[in-house]
Amino acid sequence: MATPDMLVNALTTMLVTLDPPGLAPVFLGLTVGMTALQRRQVAFRGSLIAFGILAVFALFGSSVLGLLGISIGAFRIAGGLLLFWISFEMVFEKRQERKEKTSQAAITIDHIHNIAVFPLALPLIAGPGAISATVLLSGTLPGVLDRALFIGVIGLIMLLVYATLLVAERLDRFLGVTGRAILTRLLGVILAALSVQFVVDGVRSAFNL
């Protein structure tokens, strides 16, 4: 049975990995020229699709790894290293630059009505880091009820992401460049610590320590 500490850890890891405040300026760049109603539609569809993607990985990610012959310990180490790299980019402001480049490229390639799918839902919201974190966390919650609770946590965070996108313009003005930089770096440090813990747990699991 999942303990409150495990659920809090899952909530913190997913929240930091998804980084809703960091999505706000990218979302504004993606939806330039759209009306408020169109922005709401894009935000809702993107959040819903991202939730579906992460929920599938929460339910079946460990099973897929088993079919591929990959132990959960090995995936924890790999996923932890990936999350550590993301935290490194967050601390040194590389991740935001990459997100903005992705959004700019997508506008020129896809039609405006597909933006909710690509790049908003995938890879900006449900990106490699979020998917890795989802599989890692679901691996520590083997019970059906535990995973149902975890999916509820993902749903809660997606509601927060959706709400953040709805107030993206006001949030971006409120935080400003300095505020976004401070918040992103703080979240990056927290994610770095969580990712190291994933690696430590993975080493213990892989070598039966």
PDB file of C-alpha atoms in Angstrom:
ATOM      1  CA  MET A   1       0.000   0.000   0.000  1.00  0.00           C
ATOM      2  CA  ALA A   2       1.333   3.431  -0.950  1.00  0.00           C
ATOM      3  CA  THR A   3       2.326   5.531   2.040  1.00  0.00           C
ATOM      4  CA  PRO A   4       1.661   9.280   2.236  1.00  0.00           C
ATOM      5  CA  ASP A   5       5.423   9.846   1.848  1.00  0.00           C
ATOM      6  CA  MET A   6       5.451   7.877  -1.415  1.00  0.00           C
ATOM      7  CA  LEU A   7       2.519   9.864  -2.787  1.00  0.00           C
ATOM      8  CA  VAL A   8       4.121  13.166  -1.756  1.00  0.00           C
ATOM      9  CA  ASN A   9       7.346  12.060  -3.442  1.00  0.00           C
ATOM     10  CA  ALA A  10       5.407  11.164  -6.597  1.00  0.00           C
ATOM     11  CA  LEU A  11       3.571  14.496  -6.528  1.00  0.00           C
ATOM     12  CA  THR A  12       6.813  16.458  -6.045  1.00  0.00           C
ATOM     13  CA  THR A  13       8.724  14.553  -8.728  1.00  0.00           C
ATOM     14  CA  MET A  14       5.989  14.902 -11.350  1.00  0.00           C
ATOM     15  CA  LEU A  15       5.321  18.533 -10.498  1.00  0.00           C
ATOM     16  CA  VAL A  16       8.981  19.490 -10.783  1.00  0.00           C
ATOM     17  CA  THR A  17       9.475  17.441 -13.957  1.00  0.00           C
ATOM     18  CA  LEU A  18       6.435  18.930 -15.717  1.00  0.00           C
ATOM     19  CA  ASP A  19       7.366  22.461 -14.563  1.00  0.00           C
ATOM     20  CA  PRO A  20       4.005  24.269 -15.185  1.00  0.00           C
ATOM     21  CA  PRO A  21       5.464  27.807 -14.765  1.00  0.00           C
ATOM     22  CA  GLY A  22       8.094  26.999 -17.382  1.00  0.00           C
ATOM     23  CA  LEU A  23       5.365  25.986 -19.836  1.00  0.00           C
ATOM     24  CA  ALA A  24       3.579  29.344 -19.568  1.00  0.00           C
ATOM     25  CA  PRO A  25       5.846  31.459 -21.836  1.00  0.00           C
ATOM     26  CA  VAL A  26       6.203  28.583 -24.334  1.00  0.00           C
ATOM     27  CA  PHE A  27       2.418  28.207 -24.493  1.00  0.00           C
ATOM     28  CA  LEU A  28       2.098  31.930 -25.186  1.00  0.00           C
ATOM     29  CA  GLY A  29       4.597  31.578 -28.039  1.00  0.00           C
ATOM     30  CA  LEU A  30       2.665  28.639 -29.469  1.00  0.00           C
ATOM     31  CA  THR A  31      -0.684  30.426 -29.403  1.00  0.00           C
ATOM     32  CA  VAL A  32       0.301  33.847 -30.720  1.00  0.00           C
ATOM     33  CA  GLY A  33      -2.638  35.383 -32.582  1.00  0.00           C
ATOM     34  CA  MET A  34      -5.232  33.046 -31.051  1.00  0.00           C
ATOM     35  CA  THR A  35      -8.336  34.240 -29.251  1.00  0.00           C
ATOM     36  CA  ALA A  36      -8.871  33.466 -25.550  1.00  0.00           C
ATOM     37  CA  LEU A  37     -11.352  30.719 -26.493  1.00  0.00           C
ATOM     38  CA  GLN A  38      -8.901  29.090 -28.915  1.00  0.00           C
ATOM     39  CA  ARG A  39      -6.186  29.176 -26.265  1.00  0.00           C
ATOM     40  CA  ARG A  40      -8.486  27.465 -23.774  1.00  0.00           C
ATOM     41  CA  GLN A  41      -9.277  24.754 -26.328  1.00  0.00           C
ATOM     42  CA  VAL A  42      -5.601  24.158 -27.077  1.00  0.00           C
ATOM     43  CA  ALA A  43      -4.732  24.093 -23.348  1.00  0.00           C
ATOM     44  CA  PHE A  44      -7.545  21.649 -22.532  1.00  0.00           C
ATOM     45  CA  ARG A  45      -6.834  19.282 -25.408  1.00  0.00           C
ATOM     46  CA  GLY A  46      -3.075  19.342 -24.812  1.00  0.00           C
ATOM     47  CA  SER A  47      -3.444  18.658 -21.079  1.00  0.00           C
ATOM     48  CA  LEU A  48      -5.958  15.852 -21.686  1.00  0.00           C
ATOM     49  CA  ILE A  49      -3.760  14.126 -24.279  1.00  0.00           C
ATOM     50  CA  ALA A  50      -0.682  14.450 -22.058  1.00  0.00           C
ATOM     51  CA  PHE A  51      -2.646  12.924 -19.147  1.00  0.00           C
ATOM     52  CA  GLY A  52      -3.645   9.981 -21.363  1.00  0.00           C
ATOM     53  CA  ILE A  53      -0.042   9.391 -22.422  1.00  0.00           C
ATOM     54  CA  LEU A  54       1.298   9.452 -18.851  1.00  0.00           C
ATOM     55  CA  ALA A  55      -1.581   7.307 -17.544  1.00  0.00           C
ATOM     56  CA  VAL A  56      -0.781   4.609 -20.123  1.00  0.00           C
ATOM     57  CA  PHE A  57       2.884   4.605 -19.085  1.00  0.00           C
ATOM     58  CA  ALA A  58       1.860   4.503 -15.405  1.00  0.00           C
ATOM     59  CA  LEU A  59      -0.244   1.392 -16.051  1.00  0.00           C
ATOM     60  CA  PHE A  60       1.841  -0.500 -18.589  1.00  0.00           C
ATOM     61  CA  GLY A  61       5.344   1.010 -18.482  1.00  0.00           C
ATOM     62  CA  SER A  62       6.773  -1.640 -16.142  1.00  0.00           C
ATOM     63  CA  SER A  63       5.159  -4.464 -18.161  1.00  0.00           C
ATOM     64  CA  VAL A  64       6.704  -3.163 -21.376  1.00  0.00           C
ATOM     65  CA  LEU A  65      10.096  -3.039 -19.668  1.00  0.00           C
ATOM     66  CA  GLY A  66       9.617  -6.644 -18.555  1.00  0.00           C
ATOM     67  CA  LEU A  67       8.852  -7.749 -22.121  1.00  0.00           C
ATOM     68  CA  LEU A  68      12.024  -6.012 -23.299  1.00  0.00           C
ATOM     69  CA  GLY A  69      14.068  -7.710 -20.590  1.00  0.00           C
ATOM     70  CA  ILE A  70      14.899  -4.438 -18.829  1.00  0.00           C
ATOM     71  CA  SER A  71      14.909  -4.569 -15.039  1.00  0.00           C
ATOM     72  CA  ILE A  72      13.241  -1.789 -13.084  1.00  0.00           C
ATOM     73  CA  GLY A  73      16.596  -1.218 -11.366  1.00  0.00           C
ATOM     74  CA  ALA A  74      18.309  -0.549 -14.674  1.00  0.00           C
ATOM     75  CA  PHE A  75      15.501   1.758 -15.746  1.00  0.00           C
ATOM     76  CA  ARG A  76      15.687   3.632 -12.455  1.00  0.00           C
ATOM     77  CA  ILE A  77      19.385   4.283 -13.038  1.00  0.00           C
ATOM     78  CA  ALA A  78      18.840   5.355 -16.651  1.00  0.00           C
ATOM     79  CA  GLY A  79      15.773   7.424 -15.790  1.00  0.00           C
ATOM     80  CA  GLY A  80      17.544   9.030 -12.839  1.00  0.00           C
ATOM     81  CA  LEU A  81      20.453  10.040 -15.054  1.00  0.00           C
ATOM     82  CA  LEU A  82      18.036  11.468 -17.618  1.00  0.00           C
ATOM     83  CA  LEU A  83      16.192  13.439 -14.942  1.00  0.00           C
ATOM     84  CA  PHE A  84      19.529  14.664 -13.604  1.00  0.00           C
ATOM     85  CA  TRP A  85      20.408  15.960 -17.068  1.00  0.00           C
ATOM     86  CA  ILE A  86      17.051  17.759 -17.223  1.00  0.00           C
ATOM     87  CA  SER A  87      17.717  19.288 -13.791  1.00  0.00           C
ATOM     88  CA  PHE A  88      21.147  20.407 -15.035  1.00  0.00           C
ATOM     89  CA  GLU A  89      19.487  22.114 -18.003  1.00  0.00           C
ATOM     90  CA  MET A  90      16.924  23.749 -15.704  1.00  0.00           C
ATOM     91  CA  VAL A  91      19.609  25.150 -13.406  1.00  0.00           C
ATOM     92  CA  PHE A  92      21.615  26.528 -16.332  1.00  0.00           C
ATOM     93  CA  GLU A  93      18.564  27.720 -18.347  1.00  0.00           C
ATOM     94  CA  LYS A  94      19.068  25.293 -21.255  1.00  0.00           C
ATOM     95  CA  ARG A  95      15.702  23.514 -21.063  1.00  0.00           C
ATOM     96  CA  GLN A  96      13.621  26.650 -21.594  1.00  0.00           C
ATOM     97  CA  GLU A  97      15.656  27.578 -24.671  1.00  0.00           C
ATOM     98  CA  ARG A  98      15.081  24.111 -26.147  1.00  0.00           C
ATOM     99  CA  LYS A  99      11.333  24.275 -25.436  1.00  0.00           C
ATOM    100  CA  GLU A 100      11.081  27.652 -27.155  1.00  0.00           C
ATOM    101  CA  LYS A 101      12.971  26.361 -30.205  1.00  0.00           C
ATOM    102  CA  THR A 102      10.638  23.336 -30.367  1.00  0.00           C
ATOM    103  CA  SER A 103       7.558  25.542 -30.247  1.00  0.00           C
ATOM    104  CA  GLN A 104       8.878  27.868 -32.956  1.00  0.00           C
ATOM    105  CA  ALA A 105       9.705  24.965 -35.280  1.00  0.00           C
ATOM    106  CA  ALA A 106       6.284  23.391 -34.788  1.00  0.00           C
ATOM    107  CA  ILE A 107       4.388  26.540 -35.781  1.00  0.00           C
ATOM    108  CA  THR A 108       6.012  26.505 -39.214  1.00  0.00           C
ATOM    109  CA  ILE A 109       5.437  22.765 -39.781  1.00  0.00           C
ATOM    110  CA  ASP A 110       1.998  21.901 -38.379  1.00  0.00           C
ATOM    111  CA  HIS A 111      -1.353  23.581 -38.715  1.00  0.00           C
ATOM    112  CA  ILE A 112      -2.544  25.607 -35.737  1.00  0.00           C
ATOM    113  CA  HIS A 113      -5.237  23.064 -34.783  1.00  0.00           C
ATOM    114  CA  ASN A 114      -2.620  20.338 -34.260  1.00  0.00           C
ATOM    115  CA  ILE A 115      -0.540  22.356 -31.795  1.00  0.00           C
ATOM    116  CA  ALA A 116      -2.376  20.795 -28.848  1.00  0.00           C
ATOM    117  CA  VAL A 117      -1.015  17.387 -29.892  1.00  0.00           C
ATOM    118  CA  PHE A 118       2.423  18.426 -31.093  1.00  0.00           C
ATOM    119  CA  PRO A 119       4.352  20.032 -29.563  1.00  0.00           C
ATOM    120  CA  LEU A 120       2.198  20.922 -26.513  1.00  0.00           C
ATOM    121  CA  ALA A 121       1.095  17.464 -25.294  1.00  0.00           C
ATOM    122  CA  LEU A 122       4.131  15.698 -26.706  1.00  0.00           C
ATOM    123  CA  PRO A 123       6.957  16.521 -26.093  1.00  0.00           C
ATOM    124  CA  LEU A 124       6.491  19.753 -24.079  1.00  0.00           C
ATOM    125  CA  ILE A 125       4.183  18.363 -21.347  1.00  0.00           C
ATOM    126  CA  ALA A 126       4.564  14.573 -21.611  1.00  0.00           C
ATOM    127  CA  GLY A 127       8.211  14.672 -22.607  1.00  0.00           C
ATOM    128  CA  PRO A 128      10.973  12.075 -22.051  1.00  0.00           C
ATOM    129  CA  GLY A 129      11.591  13.314 -18.513  1.00  0.00           C
ATOM    130  CA  ALA A 130       7.917  13.099 -17.495  1.00  0.00           C
ATOM    131  CA  ILE A 131       7.530   9.661 -19.099  1.00  0.00           C
ATOM    132  CA  SER A 132      10.684   8.381 -17.391  1.00  0.00           C
ATOM    133  CA  ALA A 133       9.538   9.739 -14.024  1.00  0.00           C
ATOM    134  CA  THR A 134       6.105   8.139 -14.527  1.00  0.00           C
ATOM    135  CA  VAL A 135       7.557   4.688 -15.251  1.00  0.00           C
ATOM    136  CA  LEU A 136      10.028   4.981 -12.371  1.00  0.00           C
ATOM    137  CA  LEU A 137       7.363   5.984  -9.870  1.00  0.00           C
ATOM    138  CA  SER A 138       4.824   3.398 -11.062  1.00  0.00           C
ATOM    139  CA  GLY A 139       7.523   0.739 -10.574  1.00  0.00           C
ATOM    140  CA  THR A 140       7.579   1.572  -6.857  1.00  0.00           C
ATOM    141  CA  LEU A 141       3.770   1.230  -6.668  1.00  0.00           C
ATOM    142  CA  PRO A 142       2.991  -2.370  -7.715  1.00  0.00           C
ATOM    143  CA  GLY A 143      -0.566  -2.565  -6.363  1.00  0.00           C
ATOM    144  CA  VAL A 144      -3.604  -1.752  -8.512  1.00  0.00           C
ATOM    145  CA  LEU A 145      -4.933   0.707  -5.934  1.00  0.00           C
ATOM    146  CA  ASP A 146      -1.502   2.296  -5.612  1.00  0.00           C
ATOM    147  CA  ARG A 147      -1.298   2.912  -9.347  1.00  0.00           C
ATOM    148  CA  ALA A 148      -4.849   4.234  -9.369  1.00  0.00           C
ATOM    149  CA  LEU A 149      -3.802   6.741  -6.702  1.00  0.00           C
ATOM    150  CA  PHE A 150      -0.728   7.620  -8.762  1.00  0.00           C
ATOM    151  CA  ILE A 151      -2.877   8.241 -11.839  1.00  0.00           C
ATOM    152  CA  GLY A 152      -5.013  10.462  -9.611  1.00  0.00           C
ATOM    153  CA  VAL A 153      -1.842  12.382  -8.701  1.00  0.00           C
ATOM    154  CA  ILE A 154      -1.026  12.765 -12.403  1.00  0.00           C
ATOM    155  CA  GLY A 155      -4.587  13.992 -13.027  1.00  0.00           C
ATOM    156  CA  LEU A 156      -4.243  16.537 -10.225  1.00  0.00           C
ATOM    157  CA  ILE A 157      -1.000  17.864 -11.686  1.00  0.00           C
ATOM    158  CA  MET A 158      -2.555  18.017 -15.164  1.00  0.00           C
ATOM    159  CA  LEU A 159      -5.357  20.157 -13.733  1.00  0.00           C
ATOM    160  CA  LEU A 160      -2.649  22.445 -12.364  1.00  0.00           C
ATOM    161  CA  VAL A 161      -0.915  22.499 -15.758  1.00  0.00           C
ATOM    162  CA  TYR A 162      -4.233  23.341 -17.453  1.00  0.00           C
ATOM    163  CA  ALA A 163      -4.929  26.119 -14.930  1.00  0.00           C
ATOM    164  CA  THR A 164      -1.394  27.473 -15.435  1.00  0.00           C
ATOM    165  CA  LEU A 165      -1.873  27.581 -19.208  1.00  0.00           C
ATOM    166  CA  LEU A 166      -5.176  29.410 -18.780  1.00  0.00           C
ATOM    167  CA  VAL A 167      -3.467  32.158 -16.754  1.00  0.00           C
ATOM    168  CA  ALA A 168      -0.203  31.948 -18.724  1.00  0.00           C
ATOM    169  CA  GLU A 169      -0.265  35.575 -19.827  1.00  0.00           C
ATOM    170  CA  ARG A 170      -0.836  36.921 -16.316  1.00  0.00           C
ATOM    171  CA  LEU A 171       1.644  34.467 -14.770  1.00  0.00           C
ATOM    172  CA  ASP A 172       4.333  35.406 -17.272  1.00  0.00           C
ATOM    173  CA  ARG A 173       3.851  39.114 -16.510  1.00  0.00           C
ATOM    174  CA  PHE A 174       3.840  38.449 -12.750  1.00  0.00           C
ATOM    175  CA  LEU A 175       6.995  36.330 -12.645  1.00  0.00           C
ATOM    176  CA  GLY A 176       8.953  38.291 -15.217  1.00  0.00           C
ATOM    177  CA  VAL A 177      12.327  37.138 -16.513  1.00  0.00           C
ATOM    178  CA  THR A 178      13.954  37.193 -13.063  1.00  0.00           C
ATOM    179  CA  GLY A 179      11.110  35.346 -11.345  1.00  0.00           C
ATOM    180  CA  ARG A 180      11.049  32.597 -13.991  1.00  0.00           C
ATOM    181  CA  ALA A 181      14.822  32.188 -13.742  1.00  0.00           C
ATOM    182  CA  ILE A 182      14.737  31.868  -9.930  1.00  0.00           C
ATOM    183  CA  LEU A 183      11.811  29.425  -9.935  1.00  0.00           C
ATOM    184  CA  THR A 184      13.279  27.263 -12.709  1.00  0.00           C
ATOM    185  CA  ARG A 185      16.642  27.002 -10.957  1.00  0.00           C
ATOM    186  CA  LEU A 186      15.023  26.171  -7.626  1.00  0.00           C
ATOM    187  CA  LEU A 187      12.938  23.411  -9.212  1.00  0.00           C
ATOM    188  CA  GLY A 188      16.062  22.180 -11.010  1.00  0.00           C
ATOM    189  CA  VAL A 189      17.956  21.721  -7.738  1.00  0.00           C
ATOM    190  CA  ILE A 190      15.019  19.797  -6.237  1.00  0.00           C
ATOM    191  CA  LEU A 191      14.811  17.572  -9.325  1.00  0.00           C
ATOM    192  CA  ALA A 192      18.572  16.927  -9.164  1.00  0.00           C
ATOM    193  CA  ALA A 193      18.228  15.595  -5.607  1.00  0.00           C
ATOM    194  CA  LEU A 194      15.246  13.418  -6.573  1.00  0.00           C
ATOM    195  CA  SER A 195      17.076  12.043  -9.626  1.00  0.00           C
ATOM    196  CA  VAL A 196      20.114  11.074  -7.522  1.00  0.00           C
ATOM    197  CA  GLN A 197      17.757   9.204  -5.194  1.00  0.00           C
ATOM    198  CA  PHE A 198      16.377   7.308  -8.212  1.00  0.00           C
ATOM    199  CA  VAL A 199      19.929   6.278  -9.191  1.00  0.00           C
ATOM    200  CA  VAL A 200      20.729   5.160  -5.630  1.00  0.00           C
ATOM    201  CA  ASP A 201      17.513   3.097  -5.479  1.00  0.00           C
ATOM    202  CA  GLY A 202      18.271   1.649  -8.920  1.00  0.00           C
ATOM    203  CA  VAL A 203      21.779   0.564  -7.898  1.00  0.00           C
ATOM    204  CA  ARG A 204      20.395  -1.077  -4.764  1.00  0.00           C
ATOM    205  CA  SER A 205      17.727  -2.892  -6.776  1.00  0.00           C
ATOM    206  CA  ALA A 206      20.052  -3.953  -9.616  1.00  0.00           C
ATOM    207  CA  PHE A 207      22.746  -5.337  -7.287  1.00  0.00           C
ATOM    208  CA  ASN A 208      20.404  -6.546  -4.517  1.00  0.00           C
ATOM    209  CA  LEU A 209      22.119  -4.342  -1.931  1.00  0.00           C
TER     210      LEU A 209
END
